[in-house]
Short mmCIF file of C-alpha atoms in Angstrom, two decimals:
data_model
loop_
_atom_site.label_atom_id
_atom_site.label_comp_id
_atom_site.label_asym_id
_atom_site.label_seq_id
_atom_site.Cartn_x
_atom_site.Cartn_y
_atom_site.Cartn_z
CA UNK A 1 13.24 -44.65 -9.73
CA UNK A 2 14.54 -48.26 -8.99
CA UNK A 3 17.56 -49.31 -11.21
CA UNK A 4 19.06 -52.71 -11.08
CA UNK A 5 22.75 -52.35 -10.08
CA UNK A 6 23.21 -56.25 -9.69
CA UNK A 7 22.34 -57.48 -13.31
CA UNK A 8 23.81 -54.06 -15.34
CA UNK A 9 25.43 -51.93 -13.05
CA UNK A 10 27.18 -50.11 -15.87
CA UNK A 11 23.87 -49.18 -17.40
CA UNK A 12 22.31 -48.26 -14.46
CA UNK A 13 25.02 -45.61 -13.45
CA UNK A 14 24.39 -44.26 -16.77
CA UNK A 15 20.86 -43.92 -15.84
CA UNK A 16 21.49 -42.23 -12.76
CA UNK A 17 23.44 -39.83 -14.32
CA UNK A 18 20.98 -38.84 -17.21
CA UNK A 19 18.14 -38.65 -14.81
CA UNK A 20 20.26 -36.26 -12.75
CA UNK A 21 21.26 -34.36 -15.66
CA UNK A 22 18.26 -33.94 -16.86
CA UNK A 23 16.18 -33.69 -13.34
CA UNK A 24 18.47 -31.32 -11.61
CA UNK A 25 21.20 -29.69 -14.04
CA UNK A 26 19.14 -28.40 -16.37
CA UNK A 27 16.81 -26.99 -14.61
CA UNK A 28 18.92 -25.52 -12.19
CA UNK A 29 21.93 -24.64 -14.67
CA UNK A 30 21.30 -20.78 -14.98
CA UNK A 31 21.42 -20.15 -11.56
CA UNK A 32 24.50 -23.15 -10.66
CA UNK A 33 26.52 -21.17 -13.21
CA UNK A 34 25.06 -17.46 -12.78
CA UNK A 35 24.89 -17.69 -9.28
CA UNK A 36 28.99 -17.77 -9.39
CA UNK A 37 31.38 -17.77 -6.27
CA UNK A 38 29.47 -16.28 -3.01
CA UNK A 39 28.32 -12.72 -2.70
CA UNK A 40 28.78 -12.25 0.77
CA UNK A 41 29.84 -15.04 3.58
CA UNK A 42 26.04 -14.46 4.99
CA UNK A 43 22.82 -13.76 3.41
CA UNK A 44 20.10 -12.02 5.54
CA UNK A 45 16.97 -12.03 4.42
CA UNK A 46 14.59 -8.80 5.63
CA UNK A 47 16.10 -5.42 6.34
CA UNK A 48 13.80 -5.17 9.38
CA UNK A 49 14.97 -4.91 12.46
CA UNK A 50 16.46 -7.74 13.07
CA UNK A 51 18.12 -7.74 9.71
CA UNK A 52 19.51 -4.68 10.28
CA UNK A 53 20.89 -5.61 13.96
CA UNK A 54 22.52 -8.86 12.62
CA UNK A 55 24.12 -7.09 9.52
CA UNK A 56 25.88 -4.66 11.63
CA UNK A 57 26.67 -7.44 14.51
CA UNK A 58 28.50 -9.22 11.59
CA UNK A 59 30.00 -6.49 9.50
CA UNK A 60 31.66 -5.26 12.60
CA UNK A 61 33.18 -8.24 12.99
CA UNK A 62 34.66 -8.29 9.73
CA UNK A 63 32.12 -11.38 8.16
CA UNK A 64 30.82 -9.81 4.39
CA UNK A 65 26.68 -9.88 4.54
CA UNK A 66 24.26 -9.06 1.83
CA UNK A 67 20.75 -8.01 2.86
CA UNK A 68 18.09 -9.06 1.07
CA UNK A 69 14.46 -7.01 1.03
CA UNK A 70 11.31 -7.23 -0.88
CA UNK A 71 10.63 -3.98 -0.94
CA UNK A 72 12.01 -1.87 -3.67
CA UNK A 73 13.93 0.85 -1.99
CA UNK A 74 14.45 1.89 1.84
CA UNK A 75 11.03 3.67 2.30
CA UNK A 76 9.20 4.70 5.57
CA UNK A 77 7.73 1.59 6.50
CA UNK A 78 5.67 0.51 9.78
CA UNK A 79 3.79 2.61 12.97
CA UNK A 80 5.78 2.41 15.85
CA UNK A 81 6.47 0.07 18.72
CA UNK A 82 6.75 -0.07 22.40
CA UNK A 83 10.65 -1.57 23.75
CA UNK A 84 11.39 -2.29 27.44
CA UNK A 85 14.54 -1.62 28.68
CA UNK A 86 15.66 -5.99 28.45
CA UNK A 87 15.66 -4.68 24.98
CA UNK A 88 17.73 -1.46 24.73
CA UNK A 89 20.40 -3.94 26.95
CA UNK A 90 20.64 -6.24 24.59
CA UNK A 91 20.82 -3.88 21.74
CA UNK A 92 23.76 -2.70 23.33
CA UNK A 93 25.42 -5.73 23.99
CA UNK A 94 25.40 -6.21 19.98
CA UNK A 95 26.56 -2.23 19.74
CA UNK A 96 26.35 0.26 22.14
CA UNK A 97 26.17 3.33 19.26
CA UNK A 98 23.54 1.30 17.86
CA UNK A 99 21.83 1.39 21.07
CA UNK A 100 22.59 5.18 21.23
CA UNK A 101 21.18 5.88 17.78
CA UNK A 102 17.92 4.32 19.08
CA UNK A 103 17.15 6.25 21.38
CA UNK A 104 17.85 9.55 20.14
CA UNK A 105 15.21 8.45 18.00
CA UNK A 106 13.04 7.68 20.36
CA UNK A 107 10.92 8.83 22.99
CA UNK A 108 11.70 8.43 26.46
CA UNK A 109 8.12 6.83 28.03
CA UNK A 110 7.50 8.67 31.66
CA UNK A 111 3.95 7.41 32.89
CA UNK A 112 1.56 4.54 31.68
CA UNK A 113 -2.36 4.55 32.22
CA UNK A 114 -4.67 1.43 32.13
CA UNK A 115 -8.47 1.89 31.94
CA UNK A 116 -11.29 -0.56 31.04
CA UNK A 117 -14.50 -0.45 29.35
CA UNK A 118 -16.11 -2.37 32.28
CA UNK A 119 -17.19 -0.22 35.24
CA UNK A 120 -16.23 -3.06 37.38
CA UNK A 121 -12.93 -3.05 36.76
CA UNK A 122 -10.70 0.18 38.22
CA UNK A 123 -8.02 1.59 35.99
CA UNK A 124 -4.83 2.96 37.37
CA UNK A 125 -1.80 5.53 36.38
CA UNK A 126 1.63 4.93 36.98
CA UNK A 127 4.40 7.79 36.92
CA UNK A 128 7.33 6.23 37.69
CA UNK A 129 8.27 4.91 34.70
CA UNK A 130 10.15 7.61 34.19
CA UNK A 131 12.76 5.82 36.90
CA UNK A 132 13.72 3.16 34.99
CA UNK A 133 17.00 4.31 33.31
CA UNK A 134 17.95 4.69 37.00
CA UNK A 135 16.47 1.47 38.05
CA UNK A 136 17.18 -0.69 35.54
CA UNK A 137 19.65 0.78 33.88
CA UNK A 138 17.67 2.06 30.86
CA UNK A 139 14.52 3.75 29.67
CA UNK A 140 10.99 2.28 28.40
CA UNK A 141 10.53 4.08 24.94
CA UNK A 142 7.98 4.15 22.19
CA UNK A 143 9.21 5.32 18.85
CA UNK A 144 8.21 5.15 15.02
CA UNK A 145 8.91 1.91 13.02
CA UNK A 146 10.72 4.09 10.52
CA UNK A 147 13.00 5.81 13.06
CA UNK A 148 13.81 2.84 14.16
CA UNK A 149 14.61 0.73 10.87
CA UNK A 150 16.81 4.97 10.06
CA UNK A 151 18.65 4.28 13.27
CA UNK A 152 19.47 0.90 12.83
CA UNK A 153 20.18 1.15 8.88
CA UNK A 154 22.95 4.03 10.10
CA UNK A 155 26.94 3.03 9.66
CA UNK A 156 25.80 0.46 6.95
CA UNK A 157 27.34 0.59 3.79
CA UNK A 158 24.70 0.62 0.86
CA UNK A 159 26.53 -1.94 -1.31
CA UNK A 160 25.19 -4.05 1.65
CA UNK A 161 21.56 -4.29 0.59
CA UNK A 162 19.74 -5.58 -2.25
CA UNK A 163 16.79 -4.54 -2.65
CA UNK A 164 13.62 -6.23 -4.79
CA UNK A 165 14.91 -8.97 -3.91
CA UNK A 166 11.72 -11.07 -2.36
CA UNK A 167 13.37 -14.46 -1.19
CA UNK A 168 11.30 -17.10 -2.87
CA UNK A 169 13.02 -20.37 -2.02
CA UNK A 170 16.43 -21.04 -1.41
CA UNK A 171 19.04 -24.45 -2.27
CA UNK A 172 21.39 -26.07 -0.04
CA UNK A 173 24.28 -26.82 -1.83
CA UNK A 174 25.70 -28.92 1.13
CA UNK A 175 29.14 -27.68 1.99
CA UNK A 176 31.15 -30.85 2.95
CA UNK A 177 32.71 -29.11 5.73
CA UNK A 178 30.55 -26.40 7.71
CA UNK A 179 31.89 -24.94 10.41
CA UNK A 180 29.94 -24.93 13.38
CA UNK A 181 27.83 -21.81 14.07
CA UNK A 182 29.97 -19.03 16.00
CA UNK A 183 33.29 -20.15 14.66
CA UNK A 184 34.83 -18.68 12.05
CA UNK A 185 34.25 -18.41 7.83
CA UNK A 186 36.43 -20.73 6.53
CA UNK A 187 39.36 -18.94 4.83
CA UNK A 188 42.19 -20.16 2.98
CA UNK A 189 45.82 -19.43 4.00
CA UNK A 190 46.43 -15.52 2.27
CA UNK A 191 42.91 -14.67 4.42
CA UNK A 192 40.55 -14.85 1.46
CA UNK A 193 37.01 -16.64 2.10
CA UNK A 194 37.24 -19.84 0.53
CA UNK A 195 34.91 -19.36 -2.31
CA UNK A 196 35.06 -22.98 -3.53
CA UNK A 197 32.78 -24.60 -0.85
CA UNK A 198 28.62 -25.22 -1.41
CA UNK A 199 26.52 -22.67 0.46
CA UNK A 200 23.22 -21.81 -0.62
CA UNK A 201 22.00 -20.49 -3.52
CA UNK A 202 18.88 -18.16 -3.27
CA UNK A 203 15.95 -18.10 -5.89
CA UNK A 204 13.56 -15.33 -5.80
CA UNK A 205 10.55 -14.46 -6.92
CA UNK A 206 11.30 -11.63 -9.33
CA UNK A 207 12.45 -14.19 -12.15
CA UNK A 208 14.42 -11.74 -13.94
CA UNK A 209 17.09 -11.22 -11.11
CA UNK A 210 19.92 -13.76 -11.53
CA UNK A 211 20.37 -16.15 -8.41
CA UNK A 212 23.15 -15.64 -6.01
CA UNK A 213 25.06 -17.92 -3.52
CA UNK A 214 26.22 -16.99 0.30
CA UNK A 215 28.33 -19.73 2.27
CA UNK A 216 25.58 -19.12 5.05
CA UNK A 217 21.65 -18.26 4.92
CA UNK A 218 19.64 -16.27 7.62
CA UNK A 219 15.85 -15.58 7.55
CA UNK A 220 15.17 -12.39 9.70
CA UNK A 221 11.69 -11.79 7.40
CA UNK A 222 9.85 -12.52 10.31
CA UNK A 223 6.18 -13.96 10.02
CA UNK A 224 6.46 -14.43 6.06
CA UNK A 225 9.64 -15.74 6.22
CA UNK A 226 9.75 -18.01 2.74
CA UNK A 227 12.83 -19.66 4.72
CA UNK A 228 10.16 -21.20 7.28
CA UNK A 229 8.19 -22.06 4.84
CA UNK A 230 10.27 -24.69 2.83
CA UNK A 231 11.97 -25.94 6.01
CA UNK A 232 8.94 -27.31 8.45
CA UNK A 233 5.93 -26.57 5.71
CA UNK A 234 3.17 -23.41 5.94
CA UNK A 235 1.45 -24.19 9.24
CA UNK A 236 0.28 -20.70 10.27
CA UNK A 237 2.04 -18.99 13.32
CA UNK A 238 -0.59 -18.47 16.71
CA UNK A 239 -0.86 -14.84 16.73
CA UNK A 240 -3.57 -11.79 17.72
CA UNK A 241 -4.29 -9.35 14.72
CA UNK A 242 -3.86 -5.85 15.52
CA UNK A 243 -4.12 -2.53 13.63
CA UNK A 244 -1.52 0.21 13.86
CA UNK A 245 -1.36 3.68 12.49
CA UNK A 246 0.50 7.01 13.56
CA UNK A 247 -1.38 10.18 13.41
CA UNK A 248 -1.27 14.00 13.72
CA UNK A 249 -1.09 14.66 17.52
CA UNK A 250 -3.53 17.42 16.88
CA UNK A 251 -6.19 16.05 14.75
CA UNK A 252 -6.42 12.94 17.14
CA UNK A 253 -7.03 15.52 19.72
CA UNK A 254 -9.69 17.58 17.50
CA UNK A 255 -11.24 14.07 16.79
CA UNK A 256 -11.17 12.56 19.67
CA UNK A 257 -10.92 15.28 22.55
CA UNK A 258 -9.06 15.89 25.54
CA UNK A 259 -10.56 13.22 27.74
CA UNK A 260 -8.96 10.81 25.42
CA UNK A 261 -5.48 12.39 25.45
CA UNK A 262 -2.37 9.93 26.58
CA UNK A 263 -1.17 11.12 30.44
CA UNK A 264 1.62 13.27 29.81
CA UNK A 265 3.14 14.54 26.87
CA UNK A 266 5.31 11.18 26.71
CA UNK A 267 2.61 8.64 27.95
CA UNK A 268 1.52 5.23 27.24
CA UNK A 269 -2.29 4.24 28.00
CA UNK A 270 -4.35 1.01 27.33
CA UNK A 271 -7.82 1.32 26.68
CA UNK A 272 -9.03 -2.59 27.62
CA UNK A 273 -12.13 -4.57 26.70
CA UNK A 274 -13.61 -7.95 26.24
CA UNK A 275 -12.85 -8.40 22.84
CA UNK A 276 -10.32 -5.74 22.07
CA UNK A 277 -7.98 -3.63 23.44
CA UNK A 278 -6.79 -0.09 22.35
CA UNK A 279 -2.96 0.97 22.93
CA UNK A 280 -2.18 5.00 22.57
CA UNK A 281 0.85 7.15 23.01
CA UNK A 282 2.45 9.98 22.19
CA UNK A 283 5.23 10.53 20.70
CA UNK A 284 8.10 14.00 20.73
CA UNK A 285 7.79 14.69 17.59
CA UNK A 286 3.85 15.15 18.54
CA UNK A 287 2.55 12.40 16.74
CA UNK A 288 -0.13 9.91 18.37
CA UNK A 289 0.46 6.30 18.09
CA UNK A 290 -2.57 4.02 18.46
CA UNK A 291 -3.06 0.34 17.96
CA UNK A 292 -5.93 -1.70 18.02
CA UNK A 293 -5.52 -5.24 18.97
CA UNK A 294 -8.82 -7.82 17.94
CA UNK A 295 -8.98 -11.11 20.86
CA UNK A 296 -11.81 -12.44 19.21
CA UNK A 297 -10.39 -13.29 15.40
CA UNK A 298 -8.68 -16.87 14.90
CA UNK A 299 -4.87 -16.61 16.19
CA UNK A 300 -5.14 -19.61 13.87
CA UNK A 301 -5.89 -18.06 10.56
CA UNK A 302 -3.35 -17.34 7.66
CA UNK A 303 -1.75 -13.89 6.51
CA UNK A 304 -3.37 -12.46 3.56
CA UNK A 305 -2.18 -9.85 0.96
CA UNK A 306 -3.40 -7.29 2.93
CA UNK A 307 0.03 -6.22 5.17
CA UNK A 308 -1.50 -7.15 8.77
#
């Protein structure tokens, strides 16, 4: 819209301010007045873990969060992962009882196997992984997404999360003066957050919820992350597809037999080919946990509905 601010500048400021009104008040006008003064000073979106890590980082430090998750309720979630001990130190760094209600969750990985498809190629077992803790000052571990996402959620209060909430798109309300990152939520004199500055105000995709407003926005939703999205477009993230599932411990072994059994009781083995690759361990609790990793589909294709 051009308007011409030399020959009637009266009328054109009138102009501007209809097509604002109408453009971008009341539109937006249920969620500018029903979003209110800020829920939190930071928003996190995903109670992952990442999400989780962050909230506690934060509420330990005396900063309000709200977490944000699609899903419905905190549900078992996920297969299980592999962590190397870079990880467990800088879990630690953030909290060390964090770091302690890991790995009592987890299981402590002793030995790891590697053996290929392709007689040409010679596999190998190492048993000294077991040493680490020692060596580098703590363990390699495997352990199940959910025990994970139950140790991390721990020492949380539950007023902290919201969830079906599925971040949708969110609106900069440009605070005139935002602190740099690290420093500290602006307050006002008595120590109360000073509610009366922009922040962002969060739509989502569950129409019926109400829109709310944090001083300060974090994605931690990972590969979905709507966040993303809306800043630098949908250009898909380079990735491998992979399958995970946890299983039985026995019925892998009924199904599959003992040749196929991890080293160990707490073992990790890789099962490598030309187009795929197979990752199996087990776990205390005597679960299996396998993974199957494609190299041959596009890294470049999109997510689908489907959960990979």
């Amino acid at each position: 819209m051009v308007l011409r601010l030399r020959q009637q500048p009266q009328n054109a400021l009138w102009a501007l301010a209809a097509w604002f009104f109408f453009a971008y008040l009341v539109p937006n006008a249920h969620c500018l007045f029903a979003a209110g003064p800020p829920v939190a000073d930071v928003g996190i979106v995903g109670a992952g873990p990442a999400g989780l890590v962050l909230a506690h980082a934060l509420h330990d430090r005396g900063i309000s969060v709200r977490v944000f998750e699609r899903r419905p309720a905190f549900t078992p979630v996920g297969a299980a992962v592999f962590m190397h001990p870079f990880a467990i130190h800088s879990l630690r760094e953030v909290s060390p009882q964090l770091a302690d209600q890991l790995l009592s969750a987890s299981t402590t990985i002793q030995s790891i196997s590697v053996r290929s498809l392709s007689d040409s190629a010679p596999g190998f077992t190492l048993n000294s992984l077991g040493d680490a803790e020692r060596v580098l000052g703590a363990p390699f571990i495997a352990v199940r997404f959910w025990d994970m996402l139950c140790a991390l959620r721990q020492g949380l209060p539950d007023d902290v999360f919201a969830f079906g909430h599925q971040l949708e798109r969110f609106e900069d309300l440009h605070s005139p003066n935002p602190p740099p990152w690290g420093g500290a939520i602006a307050r006002r004199g008595d120590g109360t957050a000073d509610t009366n500055e922009g922040g962002v105000v969060l739509h989502f995709a569950d129409e019926s919820l109400p829109c709310a407003r944090v001083r300060y926005l974090i994605d931690a939703g990972g590969i979905r992350s709507a966040t993303r999205a809306q800043l630098i477009g949908d250009e898909p993230i380079l990735r491998l597809r992979a399958t995970y599932a946890v299983a039985d411990g026995e019925r892998v072994a009924q199904c599959l037999g003992d040749e196929c059994a991890v080293p160990g009781e707490e073992g990790l083995a890789f099962l490598m080919g030309d187009t795929c690759s197979v990752t199996i361990a087990n776990l205390k609790n005597g679960d299996v946990w396998w993974t199957q990793t494609s190299f041959s589909d596009d890294p470049r294709a999109k997510l689908t509905n489907s959960g990979e």
